[in-house]
PDB file of C-alpha atoms and ligand atoms in Angstrom:
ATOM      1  CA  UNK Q   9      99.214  80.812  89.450  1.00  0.00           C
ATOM      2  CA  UNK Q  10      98.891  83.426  86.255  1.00  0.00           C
ATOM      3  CA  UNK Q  11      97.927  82.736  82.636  1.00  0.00           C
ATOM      4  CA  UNK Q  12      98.365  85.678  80.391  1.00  0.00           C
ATOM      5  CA  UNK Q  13      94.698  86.311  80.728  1.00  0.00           C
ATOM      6  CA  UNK Q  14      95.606  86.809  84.500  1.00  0.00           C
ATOM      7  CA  UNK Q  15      98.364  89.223  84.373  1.00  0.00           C
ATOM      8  CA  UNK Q  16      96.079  91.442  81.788  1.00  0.00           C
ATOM      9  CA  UNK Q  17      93.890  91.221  84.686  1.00  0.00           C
ATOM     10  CA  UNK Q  18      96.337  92.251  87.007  1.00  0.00           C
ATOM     11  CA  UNK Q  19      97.958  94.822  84.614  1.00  0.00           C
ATOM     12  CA  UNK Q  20      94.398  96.485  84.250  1.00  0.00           C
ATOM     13  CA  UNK Q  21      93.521  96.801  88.198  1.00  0.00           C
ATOM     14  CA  UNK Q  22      97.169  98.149  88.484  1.00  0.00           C
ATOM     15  CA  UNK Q  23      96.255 100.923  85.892  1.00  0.00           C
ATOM     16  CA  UNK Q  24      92.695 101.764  87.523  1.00  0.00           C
ATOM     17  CA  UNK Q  25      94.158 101.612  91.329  1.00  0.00           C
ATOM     18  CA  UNK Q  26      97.591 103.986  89.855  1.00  0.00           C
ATOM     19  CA  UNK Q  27      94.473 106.403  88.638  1.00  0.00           C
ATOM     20  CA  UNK Q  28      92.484 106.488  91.761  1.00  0.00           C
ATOM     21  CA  UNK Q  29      95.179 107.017  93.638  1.00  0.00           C
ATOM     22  CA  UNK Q  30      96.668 109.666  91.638  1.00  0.00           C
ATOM     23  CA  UNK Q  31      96.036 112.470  93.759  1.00  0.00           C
ATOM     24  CA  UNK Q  32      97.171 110.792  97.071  1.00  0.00           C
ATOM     25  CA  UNK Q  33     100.187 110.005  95.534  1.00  0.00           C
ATOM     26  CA  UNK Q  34     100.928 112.998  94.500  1.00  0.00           C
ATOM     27  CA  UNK Q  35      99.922 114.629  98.000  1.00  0.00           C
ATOM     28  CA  UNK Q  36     102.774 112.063  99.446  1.00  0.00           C
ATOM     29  CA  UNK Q  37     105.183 113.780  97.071  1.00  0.00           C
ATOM     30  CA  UNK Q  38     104.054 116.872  97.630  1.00  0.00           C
ATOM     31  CA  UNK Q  39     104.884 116.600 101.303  1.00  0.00           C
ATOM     32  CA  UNK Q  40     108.719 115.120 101.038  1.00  0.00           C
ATOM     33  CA  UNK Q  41     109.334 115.862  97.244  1.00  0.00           C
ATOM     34  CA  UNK Q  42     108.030 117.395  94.260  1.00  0.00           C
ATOM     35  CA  UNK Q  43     104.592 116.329  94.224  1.00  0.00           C
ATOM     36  CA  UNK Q  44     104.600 114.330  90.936  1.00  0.00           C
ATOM     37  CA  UNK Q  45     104.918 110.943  91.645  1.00  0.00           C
ATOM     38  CA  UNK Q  46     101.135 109.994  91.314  1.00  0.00           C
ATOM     39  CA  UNK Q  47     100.681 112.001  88.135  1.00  0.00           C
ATOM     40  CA  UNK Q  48     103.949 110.489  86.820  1.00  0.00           C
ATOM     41  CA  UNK Q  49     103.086 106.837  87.716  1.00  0.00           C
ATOM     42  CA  UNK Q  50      99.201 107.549  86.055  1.00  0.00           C
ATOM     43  CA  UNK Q  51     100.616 109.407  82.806  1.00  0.00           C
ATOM     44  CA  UNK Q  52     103.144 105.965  82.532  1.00  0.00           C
ATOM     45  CA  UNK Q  53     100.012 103.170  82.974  1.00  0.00           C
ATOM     46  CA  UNK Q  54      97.556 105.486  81.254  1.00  0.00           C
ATOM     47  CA  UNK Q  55     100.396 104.822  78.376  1.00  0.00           C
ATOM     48  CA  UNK Q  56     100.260 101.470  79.123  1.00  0.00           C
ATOM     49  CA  UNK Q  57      96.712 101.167  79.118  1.00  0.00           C
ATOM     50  CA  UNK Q  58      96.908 102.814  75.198  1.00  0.00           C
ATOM     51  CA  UNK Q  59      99.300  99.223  74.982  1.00  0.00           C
ATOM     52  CA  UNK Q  60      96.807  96.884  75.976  1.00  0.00           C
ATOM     53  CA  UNK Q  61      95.778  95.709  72.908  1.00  0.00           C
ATOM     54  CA  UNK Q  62      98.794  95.365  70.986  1.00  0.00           C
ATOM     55  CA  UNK Q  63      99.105  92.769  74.159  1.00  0.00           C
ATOM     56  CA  UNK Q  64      97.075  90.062  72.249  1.00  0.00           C
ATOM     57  CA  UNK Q  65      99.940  89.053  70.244  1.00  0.00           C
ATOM     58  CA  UNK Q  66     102.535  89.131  72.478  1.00  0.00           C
ATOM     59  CA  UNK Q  67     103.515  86.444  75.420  1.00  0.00           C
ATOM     60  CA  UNK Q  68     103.637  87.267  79.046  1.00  0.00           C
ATOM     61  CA  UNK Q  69     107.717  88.106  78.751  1.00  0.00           C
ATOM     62  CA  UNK Q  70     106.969  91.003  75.513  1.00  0.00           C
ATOM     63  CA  UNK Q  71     103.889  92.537  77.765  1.00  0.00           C
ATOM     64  CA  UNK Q  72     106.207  93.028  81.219  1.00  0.00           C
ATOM     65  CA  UNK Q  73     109.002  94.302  78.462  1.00  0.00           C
ATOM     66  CA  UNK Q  74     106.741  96.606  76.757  1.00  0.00           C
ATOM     67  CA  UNK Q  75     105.259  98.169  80.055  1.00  0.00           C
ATOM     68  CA  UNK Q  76     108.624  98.739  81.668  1.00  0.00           C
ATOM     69  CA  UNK Q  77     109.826 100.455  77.900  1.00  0.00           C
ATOM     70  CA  UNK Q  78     106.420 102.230  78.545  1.00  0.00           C
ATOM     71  CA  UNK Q  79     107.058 103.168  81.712  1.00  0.00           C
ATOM     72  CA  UNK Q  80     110.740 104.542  81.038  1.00  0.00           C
ATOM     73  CA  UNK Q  81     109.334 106.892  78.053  1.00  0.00           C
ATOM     74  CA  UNK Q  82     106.894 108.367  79.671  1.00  0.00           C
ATOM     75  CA  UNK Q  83     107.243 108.354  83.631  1.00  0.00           C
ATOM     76  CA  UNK Q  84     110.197 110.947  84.435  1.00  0.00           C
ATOM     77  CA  UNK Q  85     111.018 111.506  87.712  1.00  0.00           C
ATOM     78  CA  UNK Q  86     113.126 109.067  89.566  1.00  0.00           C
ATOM     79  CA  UNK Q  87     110.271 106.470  89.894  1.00  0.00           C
ATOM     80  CA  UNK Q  88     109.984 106.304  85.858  1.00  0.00           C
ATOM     81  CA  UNK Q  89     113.663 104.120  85.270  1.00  0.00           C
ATOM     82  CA  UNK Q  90     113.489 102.150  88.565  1.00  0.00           C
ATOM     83  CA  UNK Q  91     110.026 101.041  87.867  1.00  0.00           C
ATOM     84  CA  UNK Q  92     110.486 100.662  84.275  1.00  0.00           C
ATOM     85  CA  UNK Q  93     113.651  98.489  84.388  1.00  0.00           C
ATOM     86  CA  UNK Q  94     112.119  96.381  87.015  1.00  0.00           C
ATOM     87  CA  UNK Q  95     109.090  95.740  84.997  1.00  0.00           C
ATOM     88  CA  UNK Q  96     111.545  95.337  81.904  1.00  0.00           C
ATOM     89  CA  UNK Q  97     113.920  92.755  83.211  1.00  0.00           C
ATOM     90  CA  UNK Q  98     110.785  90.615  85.218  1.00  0.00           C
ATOM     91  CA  UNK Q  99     109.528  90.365  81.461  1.00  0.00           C
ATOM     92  CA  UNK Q 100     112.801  89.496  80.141  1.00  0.00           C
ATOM     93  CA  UNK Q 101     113.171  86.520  83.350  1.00  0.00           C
ATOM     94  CA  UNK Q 102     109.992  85.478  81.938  1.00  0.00           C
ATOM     95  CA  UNK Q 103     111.340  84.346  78.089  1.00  0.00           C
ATOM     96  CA  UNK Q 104     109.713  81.247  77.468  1.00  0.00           C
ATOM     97  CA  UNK Q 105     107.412  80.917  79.959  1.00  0.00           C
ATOM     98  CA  UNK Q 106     103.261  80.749  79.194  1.00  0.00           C
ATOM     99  CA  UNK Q 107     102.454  80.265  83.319  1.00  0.00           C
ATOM    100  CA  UNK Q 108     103.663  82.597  86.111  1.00  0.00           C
ATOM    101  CA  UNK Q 109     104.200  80.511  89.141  1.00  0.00           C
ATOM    102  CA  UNK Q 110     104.787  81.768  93.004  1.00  0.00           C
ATOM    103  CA  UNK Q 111     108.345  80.580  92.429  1.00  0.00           C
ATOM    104  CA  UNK Q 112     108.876  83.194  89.192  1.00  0.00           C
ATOM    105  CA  UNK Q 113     106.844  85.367  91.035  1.00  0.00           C
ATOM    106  CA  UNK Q 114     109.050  85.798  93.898  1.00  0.00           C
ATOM    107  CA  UNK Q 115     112.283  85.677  91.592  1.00  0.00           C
ATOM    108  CA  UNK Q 116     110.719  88.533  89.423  1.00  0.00           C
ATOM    109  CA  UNK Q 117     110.485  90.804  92.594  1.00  0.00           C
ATOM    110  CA  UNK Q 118     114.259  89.679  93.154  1.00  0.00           C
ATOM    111  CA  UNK Q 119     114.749  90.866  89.948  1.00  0.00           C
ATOM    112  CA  UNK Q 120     113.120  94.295  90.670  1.00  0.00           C
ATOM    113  CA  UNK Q 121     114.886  94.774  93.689  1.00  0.00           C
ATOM    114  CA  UNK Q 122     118.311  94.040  91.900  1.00  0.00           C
ATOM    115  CA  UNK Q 123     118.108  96.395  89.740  1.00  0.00           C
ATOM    116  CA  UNK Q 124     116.617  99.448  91.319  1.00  0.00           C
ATOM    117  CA  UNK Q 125     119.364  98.784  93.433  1.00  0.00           C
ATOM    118  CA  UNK Q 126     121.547  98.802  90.803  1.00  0.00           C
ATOM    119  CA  UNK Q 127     120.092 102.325  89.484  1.00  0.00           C
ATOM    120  CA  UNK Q 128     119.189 104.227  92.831  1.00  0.00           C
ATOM    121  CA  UNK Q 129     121.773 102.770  95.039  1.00  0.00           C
ATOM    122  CA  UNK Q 130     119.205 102.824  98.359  1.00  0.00           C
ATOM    123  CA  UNK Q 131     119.375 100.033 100.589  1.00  0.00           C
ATOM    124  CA  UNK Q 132     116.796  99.564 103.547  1.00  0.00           C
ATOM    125  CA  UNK Q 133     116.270 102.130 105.898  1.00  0.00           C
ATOM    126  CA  UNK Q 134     116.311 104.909 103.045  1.00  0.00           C
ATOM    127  CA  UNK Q 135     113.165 105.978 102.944  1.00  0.00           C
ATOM    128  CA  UNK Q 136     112.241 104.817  99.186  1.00  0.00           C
ATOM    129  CA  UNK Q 137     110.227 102.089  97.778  1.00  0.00           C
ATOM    130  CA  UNK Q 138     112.903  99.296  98.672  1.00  0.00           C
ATOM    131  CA  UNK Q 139     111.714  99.724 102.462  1.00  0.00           C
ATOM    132  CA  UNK Q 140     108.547  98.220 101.457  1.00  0.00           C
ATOM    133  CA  UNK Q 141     109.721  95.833  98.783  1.00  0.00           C
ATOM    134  CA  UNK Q 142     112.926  93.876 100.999  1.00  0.00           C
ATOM    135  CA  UNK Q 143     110.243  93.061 103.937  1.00  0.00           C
ATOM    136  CA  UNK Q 144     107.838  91.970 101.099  1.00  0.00           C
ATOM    137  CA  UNK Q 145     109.782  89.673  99.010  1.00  0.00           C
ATOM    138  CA  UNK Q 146     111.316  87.886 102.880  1.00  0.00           C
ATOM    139  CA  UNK Q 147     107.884  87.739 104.117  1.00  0.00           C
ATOM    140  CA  UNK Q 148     106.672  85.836 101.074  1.00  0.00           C
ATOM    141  CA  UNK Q 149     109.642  83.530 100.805  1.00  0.00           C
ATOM    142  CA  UNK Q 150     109.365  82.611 104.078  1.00  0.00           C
ATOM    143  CA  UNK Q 151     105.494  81.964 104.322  1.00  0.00           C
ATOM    144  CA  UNK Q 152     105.336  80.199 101.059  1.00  0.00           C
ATOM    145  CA  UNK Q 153     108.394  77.890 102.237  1.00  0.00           C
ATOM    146  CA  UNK Q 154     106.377  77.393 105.094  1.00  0.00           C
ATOM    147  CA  UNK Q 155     103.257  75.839 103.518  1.00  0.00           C
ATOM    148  CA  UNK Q 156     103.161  76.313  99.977  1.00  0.00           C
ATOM    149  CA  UNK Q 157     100.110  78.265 100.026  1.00  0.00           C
ATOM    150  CA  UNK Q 158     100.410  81.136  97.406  1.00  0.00           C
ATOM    151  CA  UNK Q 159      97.336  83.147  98.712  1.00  0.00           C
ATOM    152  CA  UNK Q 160      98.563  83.284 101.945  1.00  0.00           C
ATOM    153  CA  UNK Q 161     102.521  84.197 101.182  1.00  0.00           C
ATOM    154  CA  UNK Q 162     100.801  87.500  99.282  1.00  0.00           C
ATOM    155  CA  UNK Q 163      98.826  88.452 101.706  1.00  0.00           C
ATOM    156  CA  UNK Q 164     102.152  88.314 104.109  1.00  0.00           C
ATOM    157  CA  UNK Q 165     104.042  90.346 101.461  1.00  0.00           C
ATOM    158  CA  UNK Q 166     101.032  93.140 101.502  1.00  0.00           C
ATOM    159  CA  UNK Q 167     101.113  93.039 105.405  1.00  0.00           C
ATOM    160  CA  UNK Q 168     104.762  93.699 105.130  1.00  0.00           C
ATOM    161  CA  UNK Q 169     104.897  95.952 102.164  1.00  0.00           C
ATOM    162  CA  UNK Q 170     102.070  98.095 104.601  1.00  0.00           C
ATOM    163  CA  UNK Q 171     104.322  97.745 108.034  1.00  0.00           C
ATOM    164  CA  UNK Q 172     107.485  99.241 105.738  1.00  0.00           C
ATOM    165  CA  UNK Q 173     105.289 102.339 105.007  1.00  0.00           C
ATOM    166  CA  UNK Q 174     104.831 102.459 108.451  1.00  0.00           C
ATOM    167  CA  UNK Q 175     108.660 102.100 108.684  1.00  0.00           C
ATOM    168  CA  UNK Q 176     108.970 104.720 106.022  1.00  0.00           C
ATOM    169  CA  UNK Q 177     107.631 107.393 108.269  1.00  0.00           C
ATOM    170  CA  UNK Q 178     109.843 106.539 111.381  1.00  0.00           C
ATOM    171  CA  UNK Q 179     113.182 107.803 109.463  1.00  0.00           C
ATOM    172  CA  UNK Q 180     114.991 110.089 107.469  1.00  0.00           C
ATOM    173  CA  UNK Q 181     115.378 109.984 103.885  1.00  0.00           C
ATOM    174  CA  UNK Q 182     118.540 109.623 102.221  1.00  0.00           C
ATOM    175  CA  UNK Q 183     118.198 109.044  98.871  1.00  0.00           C
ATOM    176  CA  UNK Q 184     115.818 110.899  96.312  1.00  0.00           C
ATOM    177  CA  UNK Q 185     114.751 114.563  96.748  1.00  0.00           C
ATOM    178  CA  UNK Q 186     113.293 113.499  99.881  1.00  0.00           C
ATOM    179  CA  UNK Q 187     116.298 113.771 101.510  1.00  0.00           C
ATOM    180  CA  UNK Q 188     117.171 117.409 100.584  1.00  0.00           C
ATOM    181  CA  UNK Q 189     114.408 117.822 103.554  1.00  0.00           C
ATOM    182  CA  UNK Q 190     116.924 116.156 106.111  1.00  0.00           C
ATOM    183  CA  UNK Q 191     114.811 115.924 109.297  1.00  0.00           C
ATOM    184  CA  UNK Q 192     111.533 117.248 107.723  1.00  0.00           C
ATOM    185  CA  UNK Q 193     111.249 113.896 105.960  1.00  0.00           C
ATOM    186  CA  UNK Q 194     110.075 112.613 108.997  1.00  0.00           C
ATOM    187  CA  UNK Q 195     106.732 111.693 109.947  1.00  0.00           C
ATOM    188  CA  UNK Q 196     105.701 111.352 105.884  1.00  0.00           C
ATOM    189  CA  UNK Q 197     105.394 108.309 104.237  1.00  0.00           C
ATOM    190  CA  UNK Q 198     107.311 107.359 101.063  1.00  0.00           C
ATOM    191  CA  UNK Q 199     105.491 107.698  98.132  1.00  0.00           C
ATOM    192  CA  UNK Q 200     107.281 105.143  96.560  1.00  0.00           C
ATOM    193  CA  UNK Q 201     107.216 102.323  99.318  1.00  0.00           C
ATOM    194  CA  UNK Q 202     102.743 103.584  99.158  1.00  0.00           C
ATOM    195  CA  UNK Q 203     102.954 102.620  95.097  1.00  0.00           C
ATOM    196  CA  UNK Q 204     104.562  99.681  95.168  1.00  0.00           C
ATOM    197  CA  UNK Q 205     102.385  98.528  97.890  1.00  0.00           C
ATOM    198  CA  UNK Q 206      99.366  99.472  95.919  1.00  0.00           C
ATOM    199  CA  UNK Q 207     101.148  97.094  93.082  1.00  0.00           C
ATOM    200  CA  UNK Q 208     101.503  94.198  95.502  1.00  0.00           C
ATOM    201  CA  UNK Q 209      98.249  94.458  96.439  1.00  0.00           C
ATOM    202  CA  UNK Q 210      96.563  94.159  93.055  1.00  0.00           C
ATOM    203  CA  UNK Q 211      98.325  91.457  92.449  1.00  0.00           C
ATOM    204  CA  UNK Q 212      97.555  89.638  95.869  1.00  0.00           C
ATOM    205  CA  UNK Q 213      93.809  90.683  95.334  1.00  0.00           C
ATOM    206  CA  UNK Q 214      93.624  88.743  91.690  1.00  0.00           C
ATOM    207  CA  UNK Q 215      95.885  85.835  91.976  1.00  0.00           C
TER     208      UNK Q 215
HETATM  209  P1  LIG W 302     111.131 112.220  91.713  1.00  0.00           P
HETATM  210  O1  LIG W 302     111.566 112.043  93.126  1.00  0.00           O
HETATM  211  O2  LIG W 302     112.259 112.284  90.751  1.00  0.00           O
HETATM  212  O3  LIG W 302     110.153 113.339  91.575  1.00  0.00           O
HETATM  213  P2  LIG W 302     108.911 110.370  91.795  1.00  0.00           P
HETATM  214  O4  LIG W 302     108.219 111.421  92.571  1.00  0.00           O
HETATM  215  O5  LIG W 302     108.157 109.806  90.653  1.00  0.00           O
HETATM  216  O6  LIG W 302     110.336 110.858  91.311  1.00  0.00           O
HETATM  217  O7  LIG W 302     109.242 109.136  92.759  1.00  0.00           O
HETATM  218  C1  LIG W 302     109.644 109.341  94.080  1.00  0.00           C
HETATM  219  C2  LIG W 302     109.869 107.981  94.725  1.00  0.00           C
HETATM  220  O8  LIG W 302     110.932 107.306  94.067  1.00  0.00           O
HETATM  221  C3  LIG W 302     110.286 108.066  96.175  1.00  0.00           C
HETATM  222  O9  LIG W 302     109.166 108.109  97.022  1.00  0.00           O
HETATM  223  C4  LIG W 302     111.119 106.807  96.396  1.00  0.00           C
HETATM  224  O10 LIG W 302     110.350 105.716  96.852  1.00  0.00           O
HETATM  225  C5  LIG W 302     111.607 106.480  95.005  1.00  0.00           C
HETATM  226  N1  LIG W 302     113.045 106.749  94.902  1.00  0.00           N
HETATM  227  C6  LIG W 302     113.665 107.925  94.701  1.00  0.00           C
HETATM  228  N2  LIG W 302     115.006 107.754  94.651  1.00  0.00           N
HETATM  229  C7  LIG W 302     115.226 106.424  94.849  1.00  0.00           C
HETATM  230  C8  LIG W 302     116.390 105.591  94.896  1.00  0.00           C
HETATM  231  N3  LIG W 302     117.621 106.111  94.731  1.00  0.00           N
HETATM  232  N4  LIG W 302     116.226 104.270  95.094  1.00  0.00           N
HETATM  233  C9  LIG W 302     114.989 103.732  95.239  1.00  0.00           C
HETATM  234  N5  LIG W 302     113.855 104.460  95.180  1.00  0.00           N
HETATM  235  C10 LIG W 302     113.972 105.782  95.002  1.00  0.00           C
HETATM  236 MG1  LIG W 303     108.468 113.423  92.728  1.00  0.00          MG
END
């Protein structure tokens, strides 16, 4: 499905959609946090983009590393070590591998799931990026067991990763600063669930 050509392709349109969406973002966090998490996520793939290319030497499992260590250093916030350990441990999945297949796809958001469960401790229903990325990685699994078709099992995980936004707004956060607002939270859309969507979706759009 990906070459390393692709995911430099991928990695790019995730750093140019992250930028245009900055100030929406942002406006999200604004309304149920601290109004950072665009400008975070853009100051950690703007870093990234500085990265790109040192990326000619390395193989697809150094690049996810190095973006995750990227993302770590320079992030902050709470989005900075869940994204950036998810990104670091898909790269490290990927040791020895030249082609990223649907299969290591779908184990790599495993992976990503695992541990920002691991760090933030939110399961669904929280309010937080996991209420669009649970619903993703199920709706993929189960279209591309269905028929094998790639294509077609992202554009199910975008439709889901979209319909948990949705979700998002419907309940109460409980973990992250959004849920110092108790009640407030809702109506508002995570901010997280909206970036990793915007994530997904790059990746749907190129592979
Ligand atoms: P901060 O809240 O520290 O300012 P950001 O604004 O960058 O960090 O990121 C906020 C997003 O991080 C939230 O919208 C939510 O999706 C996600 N988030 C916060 N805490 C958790 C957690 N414990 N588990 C999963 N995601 C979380
Ligand atoms: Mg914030």
């Amino acid at each position: 499905m990906a070459d390393k050509a692709k995911l430099l392709e991928v990695l790019g349109k995730i750093i140019a959609d992250v930028n245009e969406q900055k100030d929406f973002l942002t406006q999200l966090d604004n309304v149920i946090g601290d109004g950072d998490h665009g400008i975070n996520l853009d100051r950690g793939f703007k870093a990234v983009e500085k990265q790109m290319p040192s990326y000619a030497d390395l193989g697809v499992d150094e690049i996810l590393k190095d973006v995750g260590k990227q993302l770590m250093k320079v992030v902050g916030g709470s989005s900075g070590p869940l994204y950036g350990q998810a990104y670091k441990k898909a790269g490290v999945y990927l040791k020895g591998k030249t082609e990223i297949t649907m299969d290591d796809l779908l184990a790599m958001l495993d992976i990503a799931i695992e541990q920002i469960q691991r760090l933030g401790h939110a399961v669904e229903g929280e309010k937080t990026m996991i209420d669009s990325m649970i619903p993703a990685s199920k709706a993929m699994k189960e279209s591309y067991a269905a028929d094998g078709d790639a294509k077609k099992a992202l554009e199910a995980g975008v439709a889901a990763a979209e319909a948990g936004i949705e979700y998002t707004k419907t309940i109460i956060a409980t973990k992250g600063r959004a849920s110092y607002l108790g009640e407030r939270s809702l109506g508002h859309q995570d901010p997280g669930a909206t970036s990793f969507t915007l994530m997904l979706k790059a990746i749907a759009e190129l592979a």
